[in-house]
Short mmCIF file of N, CA and C in Angstrom, two decimals:
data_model
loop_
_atom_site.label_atom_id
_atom_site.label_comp_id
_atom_site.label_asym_id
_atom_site.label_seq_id
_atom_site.Cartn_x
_atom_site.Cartn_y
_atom_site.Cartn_z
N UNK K 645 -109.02 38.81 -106.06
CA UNK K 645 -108.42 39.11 -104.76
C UNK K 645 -108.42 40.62 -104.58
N UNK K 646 -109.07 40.95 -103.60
CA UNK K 646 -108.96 42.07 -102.96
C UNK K 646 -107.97 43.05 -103.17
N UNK K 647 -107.44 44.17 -102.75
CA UNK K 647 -105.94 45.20 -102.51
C UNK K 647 -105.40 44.13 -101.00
N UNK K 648 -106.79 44.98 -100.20
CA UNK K 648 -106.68 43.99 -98.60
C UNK K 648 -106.04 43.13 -98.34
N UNK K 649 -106.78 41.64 -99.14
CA UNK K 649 -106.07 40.81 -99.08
C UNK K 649 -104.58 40.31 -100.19
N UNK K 650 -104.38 41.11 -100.88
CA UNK K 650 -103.49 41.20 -101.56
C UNK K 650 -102.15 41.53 -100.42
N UNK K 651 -102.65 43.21 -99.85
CA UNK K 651 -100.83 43.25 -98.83
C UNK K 651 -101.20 42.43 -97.89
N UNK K 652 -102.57 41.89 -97.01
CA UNK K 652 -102.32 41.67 -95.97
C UNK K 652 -101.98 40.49 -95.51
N UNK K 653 -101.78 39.43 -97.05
CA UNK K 653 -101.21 37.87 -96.97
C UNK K 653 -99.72 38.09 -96.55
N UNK K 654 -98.99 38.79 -97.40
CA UNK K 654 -97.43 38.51 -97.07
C UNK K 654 -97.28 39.37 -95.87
N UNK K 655 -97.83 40.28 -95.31
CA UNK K 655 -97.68 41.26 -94.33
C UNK K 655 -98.04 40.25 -92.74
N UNK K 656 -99.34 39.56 -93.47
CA UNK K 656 -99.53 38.67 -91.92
C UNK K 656 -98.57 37.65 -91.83
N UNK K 657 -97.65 37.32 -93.34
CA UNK K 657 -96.77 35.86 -92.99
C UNK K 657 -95.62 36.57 -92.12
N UNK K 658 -95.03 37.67 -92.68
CA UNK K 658 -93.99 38.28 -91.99
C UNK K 658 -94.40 38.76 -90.55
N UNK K 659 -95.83 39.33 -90.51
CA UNK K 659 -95.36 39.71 -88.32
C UNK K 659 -95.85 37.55 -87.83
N UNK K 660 -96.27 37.32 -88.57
CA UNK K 660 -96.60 35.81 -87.78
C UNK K 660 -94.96 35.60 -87.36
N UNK K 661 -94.16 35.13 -88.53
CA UNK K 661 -92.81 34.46 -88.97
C UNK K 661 -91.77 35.23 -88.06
N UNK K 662 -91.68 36.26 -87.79
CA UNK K 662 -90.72 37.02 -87.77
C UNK K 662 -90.12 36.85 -85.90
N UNK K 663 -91.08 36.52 -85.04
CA UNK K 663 -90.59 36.26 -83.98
C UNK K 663 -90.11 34.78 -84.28
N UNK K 664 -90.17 34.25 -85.38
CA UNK K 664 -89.40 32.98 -84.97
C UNK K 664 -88.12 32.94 -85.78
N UNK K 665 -87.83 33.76 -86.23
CA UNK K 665 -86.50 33.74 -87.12
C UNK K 665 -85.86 34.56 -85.82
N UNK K 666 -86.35 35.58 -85.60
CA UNK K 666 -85.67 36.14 -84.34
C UNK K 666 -84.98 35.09 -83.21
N UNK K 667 -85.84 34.68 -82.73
CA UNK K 667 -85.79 33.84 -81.64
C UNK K 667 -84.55 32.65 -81.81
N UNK K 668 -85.23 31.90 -83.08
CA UNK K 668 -84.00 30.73 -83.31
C UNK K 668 -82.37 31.49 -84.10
N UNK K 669 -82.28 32.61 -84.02
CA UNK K 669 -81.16 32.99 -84.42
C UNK K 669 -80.86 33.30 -82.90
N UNK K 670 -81.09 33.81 -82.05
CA UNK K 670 -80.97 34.01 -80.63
C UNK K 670 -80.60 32.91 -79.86
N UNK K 671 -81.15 31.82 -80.16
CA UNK K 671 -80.95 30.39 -79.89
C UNK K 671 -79.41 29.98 -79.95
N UNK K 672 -78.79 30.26 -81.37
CA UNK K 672 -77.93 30.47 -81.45
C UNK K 672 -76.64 30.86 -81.27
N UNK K 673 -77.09 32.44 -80.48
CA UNK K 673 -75.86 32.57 -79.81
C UNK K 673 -75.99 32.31 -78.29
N UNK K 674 -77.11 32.10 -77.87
CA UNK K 674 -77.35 31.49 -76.34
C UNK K 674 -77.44 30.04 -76.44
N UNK K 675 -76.82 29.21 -76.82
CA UNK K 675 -76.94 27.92 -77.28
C UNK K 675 -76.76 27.21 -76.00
N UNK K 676 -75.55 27.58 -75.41
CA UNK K 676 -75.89 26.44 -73.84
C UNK K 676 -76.55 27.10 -72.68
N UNK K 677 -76.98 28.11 -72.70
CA UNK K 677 -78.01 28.35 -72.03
C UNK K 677 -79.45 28.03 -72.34
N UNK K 678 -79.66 28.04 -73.77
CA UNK K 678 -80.78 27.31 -74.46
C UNK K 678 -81.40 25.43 -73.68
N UNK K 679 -79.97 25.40 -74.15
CA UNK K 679 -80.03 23.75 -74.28
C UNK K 679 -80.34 23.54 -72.32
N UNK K 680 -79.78 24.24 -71.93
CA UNK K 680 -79.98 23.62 -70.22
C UNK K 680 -81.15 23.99 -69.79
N UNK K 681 -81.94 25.22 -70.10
CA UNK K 681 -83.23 25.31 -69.72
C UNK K 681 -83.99 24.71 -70.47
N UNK K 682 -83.74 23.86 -71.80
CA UNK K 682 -84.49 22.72 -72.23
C UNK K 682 -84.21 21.71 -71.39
N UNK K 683 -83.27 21.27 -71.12
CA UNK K 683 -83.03 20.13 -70.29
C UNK K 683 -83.74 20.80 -68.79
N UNK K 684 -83.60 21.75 -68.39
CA UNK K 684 -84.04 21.66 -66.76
C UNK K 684 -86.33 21.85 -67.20
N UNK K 685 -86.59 21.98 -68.30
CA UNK K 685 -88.11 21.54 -68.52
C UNK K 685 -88.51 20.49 -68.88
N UNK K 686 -87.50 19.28 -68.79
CA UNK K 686 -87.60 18.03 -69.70
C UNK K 686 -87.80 17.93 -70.77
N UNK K 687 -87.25 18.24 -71.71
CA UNK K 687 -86.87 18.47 -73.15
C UNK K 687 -85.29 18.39 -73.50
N UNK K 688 -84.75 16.79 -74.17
CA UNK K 688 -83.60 16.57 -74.27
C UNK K 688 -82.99 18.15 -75.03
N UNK K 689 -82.30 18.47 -74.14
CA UNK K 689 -80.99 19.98 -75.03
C UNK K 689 -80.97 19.42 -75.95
N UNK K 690 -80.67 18.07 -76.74
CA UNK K 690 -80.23 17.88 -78.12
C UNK K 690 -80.59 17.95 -79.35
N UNK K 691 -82.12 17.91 -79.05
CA UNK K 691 -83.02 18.57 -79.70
C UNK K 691 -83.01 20.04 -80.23
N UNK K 692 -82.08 20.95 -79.94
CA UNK K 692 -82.12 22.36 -79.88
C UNK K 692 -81.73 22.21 -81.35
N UNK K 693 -80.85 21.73 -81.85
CA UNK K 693 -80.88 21.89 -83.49
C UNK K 693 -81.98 22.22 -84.26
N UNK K 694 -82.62 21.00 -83.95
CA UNK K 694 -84.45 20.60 -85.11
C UNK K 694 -84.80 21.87 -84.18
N UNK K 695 -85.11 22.47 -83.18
CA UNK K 695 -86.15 23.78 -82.99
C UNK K 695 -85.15 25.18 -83.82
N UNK K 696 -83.68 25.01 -83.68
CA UNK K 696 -83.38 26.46 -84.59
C UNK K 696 -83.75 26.29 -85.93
N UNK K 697 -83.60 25.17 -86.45
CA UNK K 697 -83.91 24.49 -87.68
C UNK K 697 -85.66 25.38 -88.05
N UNK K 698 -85.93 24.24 -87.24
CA UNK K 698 -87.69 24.78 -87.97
C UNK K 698 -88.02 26.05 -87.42
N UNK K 699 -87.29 27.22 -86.38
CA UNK K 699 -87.39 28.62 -86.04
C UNK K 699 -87.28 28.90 -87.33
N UNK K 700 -85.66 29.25 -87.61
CA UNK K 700 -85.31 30.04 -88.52
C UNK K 700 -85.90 29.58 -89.87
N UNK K 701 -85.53 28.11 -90.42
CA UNK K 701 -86.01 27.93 -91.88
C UNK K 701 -87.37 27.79 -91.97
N UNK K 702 -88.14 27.54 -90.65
CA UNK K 702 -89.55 27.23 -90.89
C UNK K 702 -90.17 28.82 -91.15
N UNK K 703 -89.41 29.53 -90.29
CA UNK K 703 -90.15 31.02 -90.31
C UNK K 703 -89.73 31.94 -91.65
N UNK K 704 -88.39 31.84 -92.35
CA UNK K 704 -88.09 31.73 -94.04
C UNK K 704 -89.09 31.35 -94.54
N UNK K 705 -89.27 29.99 -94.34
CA UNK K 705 -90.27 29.68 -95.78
C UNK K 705 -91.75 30.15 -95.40
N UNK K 706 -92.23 30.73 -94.19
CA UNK K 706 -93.92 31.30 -94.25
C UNK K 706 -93.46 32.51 -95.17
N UNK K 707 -92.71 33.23 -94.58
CA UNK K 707 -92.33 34.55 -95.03
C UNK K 707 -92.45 34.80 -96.40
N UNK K 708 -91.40 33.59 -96.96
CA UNK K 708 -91.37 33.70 -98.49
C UNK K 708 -92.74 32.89 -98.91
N UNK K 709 -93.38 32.14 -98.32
CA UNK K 709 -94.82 31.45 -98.68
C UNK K 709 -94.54 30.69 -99.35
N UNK K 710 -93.31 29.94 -98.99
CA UNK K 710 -92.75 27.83 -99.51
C UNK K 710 -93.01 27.49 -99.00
N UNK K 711 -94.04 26.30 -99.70
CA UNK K 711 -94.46 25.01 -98.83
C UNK K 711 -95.31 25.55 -97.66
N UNK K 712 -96.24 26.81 -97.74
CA UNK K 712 -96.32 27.26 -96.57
C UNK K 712 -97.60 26.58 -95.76
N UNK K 713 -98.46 25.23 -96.07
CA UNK K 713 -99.05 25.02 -95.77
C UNK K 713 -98.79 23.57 -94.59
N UNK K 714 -97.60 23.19 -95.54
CA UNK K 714 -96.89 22.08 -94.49
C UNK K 714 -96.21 22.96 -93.34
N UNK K 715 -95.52 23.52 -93.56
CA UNK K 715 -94.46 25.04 -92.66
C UNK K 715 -95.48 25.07 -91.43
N UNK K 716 -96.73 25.47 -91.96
CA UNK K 716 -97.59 26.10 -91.35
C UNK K 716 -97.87 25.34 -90.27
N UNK K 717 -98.33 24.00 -90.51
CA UNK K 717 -98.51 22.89 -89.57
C UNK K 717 -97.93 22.29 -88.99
N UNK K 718 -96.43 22.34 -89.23
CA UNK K 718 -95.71 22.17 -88.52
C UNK K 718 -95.05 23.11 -87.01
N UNK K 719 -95.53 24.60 -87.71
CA UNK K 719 -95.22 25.58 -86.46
C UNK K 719 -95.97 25.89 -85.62
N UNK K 720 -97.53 25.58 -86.12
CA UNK K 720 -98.38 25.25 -85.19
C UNK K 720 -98.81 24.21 -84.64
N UNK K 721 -98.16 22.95 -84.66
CA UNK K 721 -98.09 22.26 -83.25
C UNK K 721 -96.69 22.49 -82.62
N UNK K 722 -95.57 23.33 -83.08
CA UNK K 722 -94.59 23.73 -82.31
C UNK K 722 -95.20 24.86 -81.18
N UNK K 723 -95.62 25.56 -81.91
CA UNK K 723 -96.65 26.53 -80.92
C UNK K 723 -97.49 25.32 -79.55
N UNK K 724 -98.00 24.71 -80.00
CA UNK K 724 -98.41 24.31 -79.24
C UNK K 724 -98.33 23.44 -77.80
N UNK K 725 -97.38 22.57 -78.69
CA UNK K 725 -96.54 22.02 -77.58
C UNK K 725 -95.44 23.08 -76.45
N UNK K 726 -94.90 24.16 -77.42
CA UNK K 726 -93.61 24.73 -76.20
C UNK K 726 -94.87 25.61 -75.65
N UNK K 727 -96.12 25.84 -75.84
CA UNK K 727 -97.20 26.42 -75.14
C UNK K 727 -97.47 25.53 -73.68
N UNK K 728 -97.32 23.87 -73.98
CA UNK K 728 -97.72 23.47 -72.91
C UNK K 728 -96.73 22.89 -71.81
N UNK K 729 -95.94 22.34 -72.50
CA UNK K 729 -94.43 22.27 -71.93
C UNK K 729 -93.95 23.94 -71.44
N UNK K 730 -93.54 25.11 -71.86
CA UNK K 730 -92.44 26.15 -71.18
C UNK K 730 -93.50 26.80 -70.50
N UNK K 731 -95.05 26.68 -71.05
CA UNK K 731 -95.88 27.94 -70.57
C UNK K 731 -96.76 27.25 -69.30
N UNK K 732 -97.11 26.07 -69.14
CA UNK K 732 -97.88 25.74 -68.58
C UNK K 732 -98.37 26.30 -67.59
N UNK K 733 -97.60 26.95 -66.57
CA UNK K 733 -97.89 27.06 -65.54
C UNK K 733 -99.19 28.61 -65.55
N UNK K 734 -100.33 28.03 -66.06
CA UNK K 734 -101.39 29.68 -66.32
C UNK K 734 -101.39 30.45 -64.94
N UNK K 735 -101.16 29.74 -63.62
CA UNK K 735 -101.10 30.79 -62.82
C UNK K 735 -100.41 31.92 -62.57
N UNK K 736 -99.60 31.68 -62.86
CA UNK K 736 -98.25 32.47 -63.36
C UNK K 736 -99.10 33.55 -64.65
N UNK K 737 -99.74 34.95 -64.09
CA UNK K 737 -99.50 35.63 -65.07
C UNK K 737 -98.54 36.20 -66.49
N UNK K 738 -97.68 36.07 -66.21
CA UNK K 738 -96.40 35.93 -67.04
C UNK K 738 -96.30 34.78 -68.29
N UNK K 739 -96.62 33.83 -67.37
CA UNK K 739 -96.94 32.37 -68.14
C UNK K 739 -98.11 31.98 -69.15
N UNK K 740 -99.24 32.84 -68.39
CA UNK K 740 -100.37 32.66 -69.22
C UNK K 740 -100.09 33.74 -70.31
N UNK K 741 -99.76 35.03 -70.41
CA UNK K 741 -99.59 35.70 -71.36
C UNK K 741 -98.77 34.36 -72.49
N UNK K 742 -97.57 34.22 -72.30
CA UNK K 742 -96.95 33.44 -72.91
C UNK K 742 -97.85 32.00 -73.76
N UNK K 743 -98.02 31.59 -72.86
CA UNK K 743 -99.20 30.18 -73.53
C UNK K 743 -100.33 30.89 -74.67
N UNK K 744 -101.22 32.04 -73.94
CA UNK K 744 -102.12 32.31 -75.03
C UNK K 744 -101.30 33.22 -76.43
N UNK K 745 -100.27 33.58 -75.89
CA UNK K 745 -99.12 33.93 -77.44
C UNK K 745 -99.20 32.90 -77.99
N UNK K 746 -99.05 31.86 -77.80
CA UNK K 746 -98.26 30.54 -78.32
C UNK K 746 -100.02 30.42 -78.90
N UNK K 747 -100.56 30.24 -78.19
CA UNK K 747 -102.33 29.78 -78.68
C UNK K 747 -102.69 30.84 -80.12
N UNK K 748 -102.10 32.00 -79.71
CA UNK K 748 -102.89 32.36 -80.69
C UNK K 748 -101.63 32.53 -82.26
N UNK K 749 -100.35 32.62 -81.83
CA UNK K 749 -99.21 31.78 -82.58
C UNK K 749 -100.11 30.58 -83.83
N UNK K 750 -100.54 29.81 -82.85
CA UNK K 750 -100.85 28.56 -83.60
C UNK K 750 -102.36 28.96 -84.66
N UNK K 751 -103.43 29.22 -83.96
CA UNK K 751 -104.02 29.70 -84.68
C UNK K 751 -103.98 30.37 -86.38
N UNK K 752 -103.01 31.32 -86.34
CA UNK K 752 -102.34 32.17 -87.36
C UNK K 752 -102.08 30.81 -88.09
N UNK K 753 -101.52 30.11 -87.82
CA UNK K 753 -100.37 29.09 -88.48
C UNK K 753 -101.74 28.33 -88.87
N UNK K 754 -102.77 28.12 -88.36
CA UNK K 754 -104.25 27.56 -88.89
C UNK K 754 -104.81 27.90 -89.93
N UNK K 755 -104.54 29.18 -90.07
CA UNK K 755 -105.44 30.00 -91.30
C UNK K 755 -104.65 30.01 -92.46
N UNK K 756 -103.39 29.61 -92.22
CA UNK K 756 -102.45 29.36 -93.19
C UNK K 756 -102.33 27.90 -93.87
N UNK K 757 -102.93 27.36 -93.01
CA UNK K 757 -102.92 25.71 -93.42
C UNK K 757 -104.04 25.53 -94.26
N UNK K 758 -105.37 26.85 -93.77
CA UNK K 758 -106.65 26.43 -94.61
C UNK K 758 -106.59 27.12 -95.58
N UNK K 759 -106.01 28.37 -95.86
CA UNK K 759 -106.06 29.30 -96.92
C UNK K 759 -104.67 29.27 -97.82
N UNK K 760 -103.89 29.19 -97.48
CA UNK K 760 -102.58 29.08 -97.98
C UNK K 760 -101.78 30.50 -97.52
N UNK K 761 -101.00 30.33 -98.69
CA UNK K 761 -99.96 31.79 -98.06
C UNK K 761 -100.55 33.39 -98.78
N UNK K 762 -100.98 32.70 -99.81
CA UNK K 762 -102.10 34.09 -100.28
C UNK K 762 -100.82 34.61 -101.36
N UNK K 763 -101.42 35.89 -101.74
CA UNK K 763 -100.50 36.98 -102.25
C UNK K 763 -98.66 36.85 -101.96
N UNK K 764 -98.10 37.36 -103.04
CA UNK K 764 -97.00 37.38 -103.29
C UNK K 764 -96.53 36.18 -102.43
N UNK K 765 -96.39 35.15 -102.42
CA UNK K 765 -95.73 33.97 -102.16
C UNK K 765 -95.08 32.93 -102.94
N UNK K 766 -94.42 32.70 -102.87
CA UNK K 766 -93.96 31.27 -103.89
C UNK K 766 -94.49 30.22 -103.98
N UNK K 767 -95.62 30.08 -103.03
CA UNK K 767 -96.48 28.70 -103.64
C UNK K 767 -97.78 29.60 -104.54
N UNK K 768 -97.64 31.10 -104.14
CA UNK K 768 -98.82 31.23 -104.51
C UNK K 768 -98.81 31.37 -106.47
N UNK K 769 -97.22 31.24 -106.65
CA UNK K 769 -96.42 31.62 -108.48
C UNK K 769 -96.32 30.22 -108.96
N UNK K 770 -96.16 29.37 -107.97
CA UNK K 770 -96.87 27.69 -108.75
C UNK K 770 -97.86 27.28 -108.61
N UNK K 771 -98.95 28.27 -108.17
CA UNK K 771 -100.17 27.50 -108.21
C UNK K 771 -100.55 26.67 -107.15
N UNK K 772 -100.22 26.82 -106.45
CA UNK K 772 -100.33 25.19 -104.76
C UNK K 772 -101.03 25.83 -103.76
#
């Protein structure tokens, strides 16, 4: 393994991860404002648990590189879906920025599913 790819595994898990630990801790303290603009996009509010859930702990474990290949696939069809559900609307400049975030969100979370978490990770100290 490379230097390169040596920092640039845990360096890419952390800027990938890091808007989503942000976000679902934010979730948090905007919780019923969360939950009603899930409900006013058709997305039961009650659901808002399982998304801070897999924000925050899903974006923990890329970071730390646990399990990061399941993690991985799991945040990239989260990417994908709140891409087509919150972002849909591409006419909406605003919106399309947002969707191709989310697109290329998922992507990242792709290369992680095929390569693993790489360098300094915890799957990468058991071997997985």
């Amino acid at each position: 393994m490379t230097a390169i790819q040596t920092l640039s595994a845990p360096l890419g898990r952390l800027l990938l991860s890091l808007i989503f630990v942000v976000s679902g801790v934010g979730k948090i303290g905007a919780y019923a404002g969360t939950q009603a603009y899930m409900d006013s996009m058709g997305v039961p509010g009650v659901l808002l648990p399982l998304v801070i859930v897999l924000e925050v702990l899903g974006g923990l474990a890329i970071i730390l590189g646990w399990q990061a290949r399941v993690v991985a696939f799991l945040l990239a069809g989260f990417c994908l879906l709140s891409a087509v559900i919150f972002h849909g609307n591409i006419g909406d400049q605003g919106q399309q920025i947002q969707f191709l975030k989310n697109l290329g969100l998922a992507g990242g979370f792709l290369l992680i599913v095929a390569h693993g978490a790489g360098a300094w990770s915890l799957d990468n100290r058991r071997g997985a």
